[in-house]
Tab-separated table of C-alpha atoms in Angstrom:
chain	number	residue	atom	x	y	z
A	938	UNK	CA	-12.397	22.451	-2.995
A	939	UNK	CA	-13.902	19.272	-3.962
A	940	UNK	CA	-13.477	16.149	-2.106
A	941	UNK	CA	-15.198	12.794	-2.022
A	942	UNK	CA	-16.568	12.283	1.535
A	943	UNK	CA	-17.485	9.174	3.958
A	944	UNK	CA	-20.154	10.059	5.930
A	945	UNK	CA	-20.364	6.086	7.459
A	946	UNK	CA	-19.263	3.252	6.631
A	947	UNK	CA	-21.225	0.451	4.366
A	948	UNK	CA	-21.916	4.282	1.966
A	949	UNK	CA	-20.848	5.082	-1.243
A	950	UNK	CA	-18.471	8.039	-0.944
A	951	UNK	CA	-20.283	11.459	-1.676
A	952	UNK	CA	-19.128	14.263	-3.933
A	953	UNK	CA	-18.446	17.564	-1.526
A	954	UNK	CA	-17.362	21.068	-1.955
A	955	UNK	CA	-15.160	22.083	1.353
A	956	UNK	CA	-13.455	24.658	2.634
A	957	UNK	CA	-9.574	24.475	1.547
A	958	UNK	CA	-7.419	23.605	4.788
A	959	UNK	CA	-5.215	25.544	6.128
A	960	UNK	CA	-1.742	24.220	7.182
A	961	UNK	CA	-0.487	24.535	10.968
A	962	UNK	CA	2.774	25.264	11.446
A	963	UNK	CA	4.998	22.034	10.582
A	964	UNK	CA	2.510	21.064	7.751
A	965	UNK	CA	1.945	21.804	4.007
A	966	UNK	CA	-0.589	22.342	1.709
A	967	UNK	CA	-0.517	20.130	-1.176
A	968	UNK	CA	-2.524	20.331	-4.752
A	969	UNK	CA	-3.235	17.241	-4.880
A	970	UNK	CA	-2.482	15.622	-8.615
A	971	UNK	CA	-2.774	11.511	-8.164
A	972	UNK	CA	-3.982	9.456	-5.165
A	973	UNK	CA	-3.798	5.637	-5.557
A	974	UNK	CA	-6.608	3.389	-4.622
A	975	UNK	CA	-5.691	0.866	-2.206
A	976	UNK	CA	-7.336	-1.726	-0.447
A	977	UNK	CA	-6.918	-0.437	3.185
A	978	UNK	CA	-9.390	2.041	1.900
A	979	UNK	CA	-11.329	-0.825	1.078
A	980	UNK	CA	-11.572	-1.957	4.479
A	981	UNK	CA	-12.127	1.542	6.005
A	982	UNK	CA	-14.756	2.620	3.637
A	983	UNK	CA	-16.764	-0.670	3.862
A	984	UNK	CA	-16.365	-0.726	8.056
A	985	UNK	CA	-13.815	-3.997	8.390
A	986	UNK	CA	-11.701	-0.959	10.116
A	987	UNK	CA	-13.156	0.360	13.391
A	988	UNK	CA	-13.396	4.008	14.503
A	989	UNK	CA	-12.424	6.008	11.168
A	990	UNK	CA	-12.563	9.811	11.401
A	991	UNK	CA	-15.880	10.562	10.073
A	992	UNK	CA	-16.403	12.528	7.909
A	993	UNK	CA	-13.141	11.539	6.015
A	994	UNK	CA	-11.611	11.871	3.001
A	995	UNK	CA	-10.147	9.055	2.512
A	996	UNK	CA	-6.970	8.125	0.513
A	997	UNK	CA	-3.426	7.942	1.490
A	998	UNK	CA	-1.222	7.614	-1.388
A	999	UNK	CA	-1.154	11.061	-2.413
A	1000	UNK	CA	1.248	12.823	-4.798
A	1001	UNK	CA	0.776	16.665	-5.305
A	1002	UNK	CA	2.291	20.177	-4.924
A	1003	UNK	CA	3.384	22.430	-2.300
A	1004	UNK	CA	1.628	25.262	-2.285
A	1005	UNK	CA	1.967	26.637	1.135
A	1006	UNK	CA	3.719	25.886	3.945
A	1007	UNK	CA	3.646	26.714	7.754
A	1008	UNK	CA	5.647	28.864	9.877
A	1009	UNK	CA	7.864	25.661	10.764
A	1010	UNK	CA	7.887	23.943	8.085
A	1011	UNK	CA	11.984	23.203	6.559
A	1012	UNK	CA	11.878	20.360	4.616
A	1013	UNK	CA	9.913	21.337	1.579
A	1014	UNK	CA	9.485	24.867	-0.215
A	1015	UNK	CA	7.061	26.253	-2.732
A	1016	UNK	CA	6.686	24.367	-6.047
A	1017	UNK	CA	8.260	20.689	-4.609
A	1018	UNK	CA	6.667	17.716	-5.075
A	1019	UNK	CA	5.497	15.933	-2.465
A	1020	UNK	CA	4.115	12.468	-1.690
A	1021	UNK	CA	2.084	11.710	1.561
A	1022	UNK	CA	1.324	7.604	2.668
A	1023	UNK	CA	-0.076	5.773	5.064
A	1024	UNK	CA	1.584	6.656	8.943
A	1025	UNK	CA	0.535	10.847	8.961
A	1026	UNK	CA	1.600	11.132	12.501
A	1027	UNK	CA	3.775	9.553	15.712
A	1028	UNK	CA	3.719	10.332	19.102
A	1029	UNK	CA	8.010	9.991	19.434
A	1030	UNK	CA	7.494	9.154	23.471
A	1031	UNK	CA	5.966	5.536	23.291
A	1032	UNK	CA	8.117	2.446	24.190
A	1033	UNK	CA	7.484	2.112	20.167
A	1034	UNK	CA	8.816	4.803	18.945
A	1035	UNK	CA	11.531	5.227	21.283
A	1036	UNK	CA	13.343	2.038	20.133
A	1037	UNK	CA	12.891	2.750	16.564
A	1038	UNK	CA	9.438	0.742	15.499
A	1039	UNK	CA	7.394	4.122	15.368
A	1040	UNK	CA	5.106	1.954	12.998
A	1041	UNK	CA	3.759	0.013	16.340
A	1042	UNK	CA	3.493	3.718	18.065
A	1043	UNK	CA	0.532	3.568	20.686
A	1044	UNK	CA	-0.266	7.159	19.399
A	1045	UNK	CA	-0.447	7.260	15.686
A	1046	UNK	CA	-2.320	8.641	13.591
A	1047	UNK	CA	-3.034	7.290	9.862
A	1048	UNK	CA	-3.796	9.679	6.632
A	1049	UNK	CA	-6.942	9.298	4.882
A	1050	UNK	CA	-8.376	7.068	8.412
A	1051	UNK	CA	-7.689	9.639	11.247
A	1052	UNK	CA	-6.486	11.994	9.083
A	1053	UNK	CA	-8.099	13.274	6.124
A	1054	UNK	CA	-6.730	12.044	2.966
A	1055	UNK	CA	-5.989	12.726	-0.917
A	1056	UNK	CA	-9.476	12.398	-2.794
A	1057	UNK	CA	-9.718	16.102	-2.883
A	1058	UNK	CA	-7.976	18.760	-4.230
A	1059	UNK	CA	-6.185	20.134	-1.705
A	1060	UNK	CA	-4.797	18.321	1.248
A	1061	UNK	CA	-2.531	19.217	4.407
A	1062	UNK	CA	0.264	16.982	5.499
A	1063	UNK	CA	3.135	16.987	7.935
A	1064	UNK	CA	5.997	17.324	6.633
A	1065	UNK	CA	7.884	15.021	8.687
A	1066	UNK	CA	6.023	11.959	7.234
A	1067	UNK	CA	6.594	13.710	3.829
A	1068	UNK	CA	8.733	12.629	1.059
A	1069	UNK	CA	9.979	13.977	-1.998
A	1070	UNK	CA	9.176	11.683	-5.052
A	1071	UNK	CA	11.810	10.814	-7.223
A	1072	UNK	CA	13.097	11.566	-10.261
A	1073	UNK	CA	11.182	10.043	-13.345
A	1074	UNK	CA	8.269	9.254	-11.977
A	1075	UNK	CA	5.126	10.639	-13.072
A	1076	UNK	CA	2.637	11.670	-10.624
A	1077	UNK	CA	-0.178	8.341	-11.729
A	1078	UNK	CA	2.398	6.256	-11.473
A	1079	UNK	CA	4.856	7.381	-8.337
A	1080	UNK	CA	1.281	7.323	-6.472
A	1081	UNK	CA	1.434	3.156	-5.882
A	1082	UNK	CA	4.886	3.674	-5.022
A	1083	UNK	CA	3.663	5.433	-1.217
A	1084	UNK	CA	1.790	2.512	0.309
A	1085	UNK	CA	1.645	-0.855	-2.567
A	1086	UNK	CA	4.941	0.144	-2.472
A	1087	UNK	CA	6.316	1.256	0.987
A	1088	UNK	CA	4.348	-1.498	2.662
A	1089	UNK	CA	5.212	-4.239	0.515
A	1090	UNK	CA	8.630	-3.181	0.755
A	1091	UNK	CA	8.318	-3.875	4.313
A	1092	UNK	CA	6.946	-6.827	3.825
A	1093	UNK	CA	8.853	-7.942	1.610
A	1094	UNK	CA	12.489	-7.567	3.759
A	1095	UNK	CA	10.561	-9.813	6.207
A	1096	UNK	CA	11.658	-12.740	4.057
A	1097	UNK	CA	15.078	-12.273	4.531
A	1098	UNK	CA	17.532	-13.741	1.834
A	1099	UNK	CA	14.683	-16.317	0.403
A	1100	UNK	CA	15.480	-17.368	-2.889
A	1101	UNK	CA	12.250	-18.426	-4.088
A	1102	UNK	CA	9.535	-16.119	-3.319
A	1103	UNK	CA	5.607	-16.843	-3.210
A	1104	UNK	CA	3.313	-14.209	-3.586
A	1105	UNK	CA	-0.666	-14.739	-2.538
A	1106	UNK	CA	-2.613	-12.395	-4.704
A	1107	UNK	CA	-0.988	-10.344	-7.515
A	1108	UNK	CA	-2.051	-6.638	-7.264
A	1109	UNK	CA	-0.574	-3.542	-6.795
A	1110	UNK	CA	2.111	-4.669	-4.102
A	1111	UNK	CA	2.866	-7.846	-6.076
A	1112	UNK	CA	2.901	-6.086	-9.078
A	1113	UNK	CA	5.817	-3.441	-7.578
A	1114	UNK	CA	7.709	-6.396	-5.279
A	1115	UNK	CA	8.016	-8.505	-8.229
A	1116	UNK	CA	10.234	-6.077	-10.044
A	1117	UNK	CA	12.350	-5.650	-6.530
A	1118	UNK	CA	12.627	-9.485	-6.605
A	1119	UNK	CA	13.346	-9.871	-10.032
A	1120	UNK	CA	17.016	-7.046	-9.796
A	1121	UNK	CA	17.961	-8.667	-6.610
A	1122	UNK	CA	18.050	-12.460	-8.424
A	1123	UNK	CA	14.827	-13.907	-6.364
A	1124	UNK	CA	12.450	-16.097	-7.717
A	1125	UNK	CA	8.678	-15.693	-7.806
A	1126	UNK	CA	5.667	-17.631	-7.960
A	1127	UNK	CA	2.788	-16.071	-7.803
A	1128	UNK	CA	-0.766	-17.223	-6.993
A	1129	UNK	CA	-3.795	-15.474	-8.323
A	1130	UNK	CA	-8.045	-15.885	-7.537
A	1131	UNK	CA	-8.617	-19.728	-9.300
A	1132	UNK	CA	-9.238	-19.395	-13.163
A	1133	UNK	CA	-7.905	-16.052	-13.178
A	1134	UNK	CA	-5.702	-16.805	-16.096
A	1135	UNK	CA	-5.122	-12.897	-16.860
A	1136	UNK	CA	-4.019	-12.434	-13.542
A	1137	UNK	CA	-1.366	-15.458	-14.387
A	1138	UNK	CA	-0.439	-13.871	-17.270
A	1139	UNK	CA	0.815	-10.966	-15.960
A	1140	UNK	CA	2.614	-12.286	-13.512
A	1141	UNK	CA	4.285	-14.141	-16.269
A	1142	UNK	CA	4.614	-11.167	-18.247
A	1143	UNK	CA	6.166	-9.515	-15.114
A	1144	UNK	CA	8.770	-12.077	-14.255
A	1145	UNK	CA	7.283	-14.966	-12.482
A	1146	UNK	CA	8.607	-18.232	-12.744
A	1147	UNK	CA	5.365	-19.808	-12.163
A	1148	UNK	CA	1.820	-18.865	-12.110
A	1149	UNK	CA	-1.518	-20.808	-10.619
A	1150	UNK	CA	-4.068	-20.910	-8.024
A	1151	UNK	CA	-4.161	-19.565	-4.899
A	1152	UNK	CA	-4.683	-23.264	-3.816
A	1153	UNK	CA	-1.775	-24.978	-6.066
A	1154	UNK	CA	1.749	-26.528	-5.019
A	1155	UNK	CA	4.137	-24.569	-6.618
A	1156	UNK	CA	6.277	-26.499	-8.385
A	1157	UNK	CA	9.064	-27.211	-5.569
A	1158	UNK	CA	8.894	-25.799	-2.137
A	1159	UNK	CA	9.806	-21.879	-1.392
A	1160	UNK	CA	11.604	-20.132	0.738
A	1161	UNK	CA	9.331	-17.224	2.186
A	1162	UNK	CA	5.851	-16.326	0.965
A	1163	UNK	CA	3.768	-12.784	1.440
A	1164	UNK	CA	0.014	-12.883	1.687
A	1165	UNK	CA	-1.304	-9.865	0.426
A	1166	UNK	CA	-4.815	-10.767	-0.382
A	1167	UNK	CA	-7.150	-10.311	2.686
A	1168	UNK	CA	-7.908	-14.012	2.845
A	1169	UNK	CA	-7.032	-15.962	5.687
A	1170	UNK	CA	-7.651	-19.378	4.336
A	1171	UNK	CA	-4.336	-18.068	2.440
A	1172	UNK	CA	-2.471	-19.118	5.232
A	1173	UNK	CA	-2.972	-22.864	5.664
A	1174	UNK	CA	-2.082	-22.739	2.276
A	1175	UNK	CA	1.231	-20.949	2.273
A	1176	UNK	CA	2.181	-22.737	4.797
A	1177	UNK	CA	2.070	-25.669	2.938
A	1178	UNK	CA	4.041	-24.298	0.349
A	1179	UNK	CA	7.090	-22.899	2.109
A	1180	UNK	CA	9.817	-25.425	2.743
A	1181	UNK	CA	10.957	-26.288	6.519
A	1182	UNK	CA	12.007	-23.138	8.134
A	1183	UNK	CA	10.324	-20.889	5.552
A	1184	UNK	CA	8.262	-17.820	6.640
A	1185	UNK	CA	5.123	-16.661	5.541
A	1186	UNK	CA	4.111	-13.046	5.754
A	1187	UNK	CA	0.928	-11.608	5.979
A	1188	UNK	CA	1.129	-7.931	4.594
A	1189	UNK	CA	-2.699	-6.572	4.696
A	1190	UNK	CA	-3.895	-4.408	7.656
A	1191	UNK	CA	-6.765	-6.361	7.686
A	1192	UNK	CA	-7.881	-10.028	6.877
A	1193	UNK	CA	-10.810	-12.777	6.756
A	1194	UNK	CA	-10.862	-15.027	10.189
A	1195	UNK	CA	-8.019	-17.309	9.238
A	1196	UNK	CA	-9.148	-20.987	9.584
A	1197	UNK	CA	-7.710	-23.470	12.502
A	1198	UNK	CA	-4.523	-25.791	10.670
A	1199	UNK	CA	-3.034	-28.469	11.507
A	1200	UNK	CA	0.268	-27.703	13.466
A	1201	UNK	CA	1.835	-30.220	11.738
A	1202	UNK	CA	1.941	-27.423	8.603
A	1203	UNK	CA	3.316	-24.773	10.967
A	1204	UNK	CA	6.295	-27.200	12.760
A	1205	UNK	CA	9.696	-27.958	11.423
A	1206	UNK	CA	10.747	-24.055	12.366
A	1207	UNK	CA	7.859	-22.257	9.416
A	1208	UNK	CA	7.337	-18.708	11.050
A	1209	UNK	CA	4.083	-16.886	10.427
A	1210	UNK	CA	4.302	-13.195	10.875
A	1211	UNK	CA	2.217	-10.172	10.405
A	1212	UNK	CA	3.034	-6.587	9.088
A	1213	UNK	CA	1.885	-3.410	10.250
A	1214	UNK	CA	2.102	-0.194	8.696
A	1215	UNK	CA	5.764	1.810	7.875
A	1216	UNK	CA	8.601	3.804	9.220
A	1217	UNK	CA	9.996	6.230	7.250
A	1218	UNK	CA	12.726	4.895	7.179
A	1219	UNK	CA	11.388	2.207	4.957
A	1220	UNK	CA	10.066	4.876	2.679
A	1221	UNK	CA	13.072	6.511	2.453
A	1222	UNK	CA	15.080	3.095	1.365
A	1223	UNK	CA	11.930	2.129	-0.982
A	1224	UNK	CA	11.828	4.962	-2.629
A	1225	UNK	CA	16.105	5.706	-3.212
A	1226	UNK	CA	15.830	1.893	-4.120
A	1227	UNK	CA	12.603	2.090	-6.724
A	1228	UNK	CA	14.945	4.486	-9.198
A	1229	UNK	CA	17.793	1.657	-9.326
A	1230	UNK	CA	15.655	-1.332	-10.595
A	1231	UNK	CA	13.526	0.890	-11.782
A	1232	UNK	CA	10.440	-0.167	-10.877
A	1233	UNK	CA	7.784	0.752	-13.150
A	1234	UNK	CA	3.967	0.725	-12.141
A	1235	UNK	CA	1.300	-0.192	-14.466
A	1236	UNK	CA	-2.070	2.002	-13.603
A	1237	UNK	CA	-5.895	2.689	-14.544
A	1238	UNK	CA	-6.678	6.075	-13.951
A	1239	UNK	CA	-9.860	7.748	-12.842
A	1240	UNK	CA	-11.344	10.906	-12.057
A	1241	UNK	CA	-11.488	11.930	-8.941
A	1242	UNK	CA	-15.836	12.369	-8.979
A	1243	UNK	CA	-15.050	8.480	-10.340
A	1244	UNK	CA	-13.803	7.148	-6.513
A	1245	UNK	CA	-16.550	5.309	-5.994
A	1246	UNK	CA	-16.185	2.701	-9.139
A	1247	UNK	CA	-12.666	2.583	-8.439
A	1248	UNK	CA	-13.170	1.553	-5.230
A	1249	UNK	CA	-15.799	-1.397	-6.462
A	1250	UNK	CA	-13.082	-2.311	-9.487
A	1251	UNK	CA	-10.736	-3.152	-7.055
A	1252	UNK	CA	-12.934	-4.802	-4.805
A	1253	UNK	CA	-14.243	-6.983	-7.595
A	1254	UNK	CA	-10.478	-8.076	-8.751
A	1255	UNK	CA	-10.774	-6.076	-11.998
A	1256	UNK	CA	-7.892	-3.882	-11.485
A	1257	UNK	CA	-4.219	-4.896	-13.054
A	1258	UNK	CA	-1.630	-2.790	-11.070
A	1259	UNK	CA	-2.668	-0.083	-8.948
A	1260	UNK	CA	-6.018	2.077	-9.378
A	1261	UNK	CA	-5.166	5.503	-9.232
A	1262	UNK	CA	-7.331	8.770	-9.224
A	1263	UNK	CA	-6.333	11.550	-10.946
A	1264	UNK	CA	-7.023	14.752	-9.292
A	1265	UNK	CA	-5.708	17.191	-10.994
A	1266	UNK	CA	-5.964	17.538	-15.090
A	1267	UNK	CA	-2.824	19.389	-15.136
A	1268	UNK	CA	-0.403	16.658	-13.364
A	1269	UNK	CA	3.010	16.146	-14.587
């Protein structure tokens, strides 16, 4: 099979013919059709994350096919369609996952980091971190649903009943979270790069209430505000945005040293919190939620032998939406 390879961080991804994988017992073997681009692979693929399986294939926001399945596996038959995110494996013993926060598990294990991911053509999953995509959703644009989605999600129920909503870079989570936002009554303002007036714009065009720089005063104080731009100068800023007893989220895995603020920005009860990775049950509300609104993803498609200038589109803030590879020629 074909498969775009890290070989070490700081490289360009190479093009590889491998061996198809074989799935153990409570797995399944996907053709892969669609894997979004996301910025965690980013951060793995230019070494801001440590210790990544290596080789890898990266990519973990994979929608594709069963084709076969282990002795074990129940969930899933022949011919379903499956999607595969971020958390690929828990260890169910921890302190973590005992008391149901299995995305803090001491033990886990992530797809396309530990476990090799969806920018190939075949890929094995477990199919307890599995889900079944919905209804309606073709496979380019369910893909952004499985991690811009299930992550932001997560993030995004961190702000509790906040009315009006601020939202630090406007990518593919925004992009998804807005539309959430938008059927539930919330407000957004959204903050883009400084200048980026296209970004703005499709905020606008997407429901926001306000657009501007990442630096700006929105127009009256908010309620909550999610970070999910990598920047950590960001967070002075948000702070001074959110209204007494506001919170501000930060929803990347990974982010720029965040620079020392006054505490003066942080008192009168503002709570700044982090987020780290999913459950499933979040993916299994996100994605019996995305249906209702319905949330619809907006997506730039490239071939899979194209990873590499996806990757450096999306560093370089040229992507609107989600960047999504397609795989397979014959998707749905």
């Amino acid at each position: 099979m074909l498969a775009m390879l890290l070989d070490a961080p700081g490289k360009p991804l190479r093009l590889a013919d491998l061996p198809m994988p074989t799935a153990k017992p409570d797995q399944v073997l996907l053709r892969v059709h669609a894997c979004a681009v996301c910025r965690t692979d980013l951060h793995i693929v230019d070494g801001e994350l440590a210790h990544p399986k290596l080789p890898l294939i990266p990519g973990h926001q994979i929608v594709g096919t069963v084709v076969a399945t282990g002795d074990r596996v129940e969930k899933f038959k022949l011919g379903d369609r499956v999607g595969v995110p971020w958390l690929g494996h828990t260890c169910n013993h921890c302190r973590y996952c005992q008391t149901g926060r299995e995305n803090l598990c001491d033990n886990a294990e992530f797809t396309g980091y530990q476990i090799d991911g969806g920018y190939a053509e075949y890929t094995v999953a477990d199919e307890q971190f599995c889900f079944p995509i919905p209804e309606g959703y073709p496979d380019l644009q369910a893909a952004p649903l499985l991690c811009a989605g299930l992550i932001g999600y997560r993030s995004y129920r961190m702000t509790g009943d906040a009315e009006r909503l601020g939202f630090y870079g406007f990518g593919a989570a925004a992009h998804i979270l807005i539309q959430v936002a938008k059927y539930e009554g919330r407000q957004v303002y959204a903050f883009t790069r400084d200048g980026d007036i296209e970004g703005q714009e499709f905020a606008k065009k997407l429901g926001a209430v306000w657009a501007g720089g990442s630096q700006e005063l929105p127009p009256e104080p908010l309620d909550a505000a999610i970070i999910f731009a990598p920047v950590g100068q960001l967070v002075p800023a948000a702070l001074k945005a959110v209204a007494k007893g506001g919170v501000v989220v930060c929803a990347g895995i990974h982010m720029s040293d965040i620079p020392s603020f006054p505490y003066e920005i942080l008192w009168s009860e503002r709570v700044l919190r982090s987020v780290a990775n999913l459950t499933r049950q979040d993916g299994e509300e996100f994605l019996a939620l995305a249906p209702k609104v319905p949330i619809r993803t907006e997506v730039e498609a490239f071939p899979l032998t194209a990873a590499n200038e996806a990757l450096t589109a999306l560093r370089s803030g040229k992507i609107q939406g989600a960047a999504v590879l397609l795989v397979d020629s014959e998707i749905k």
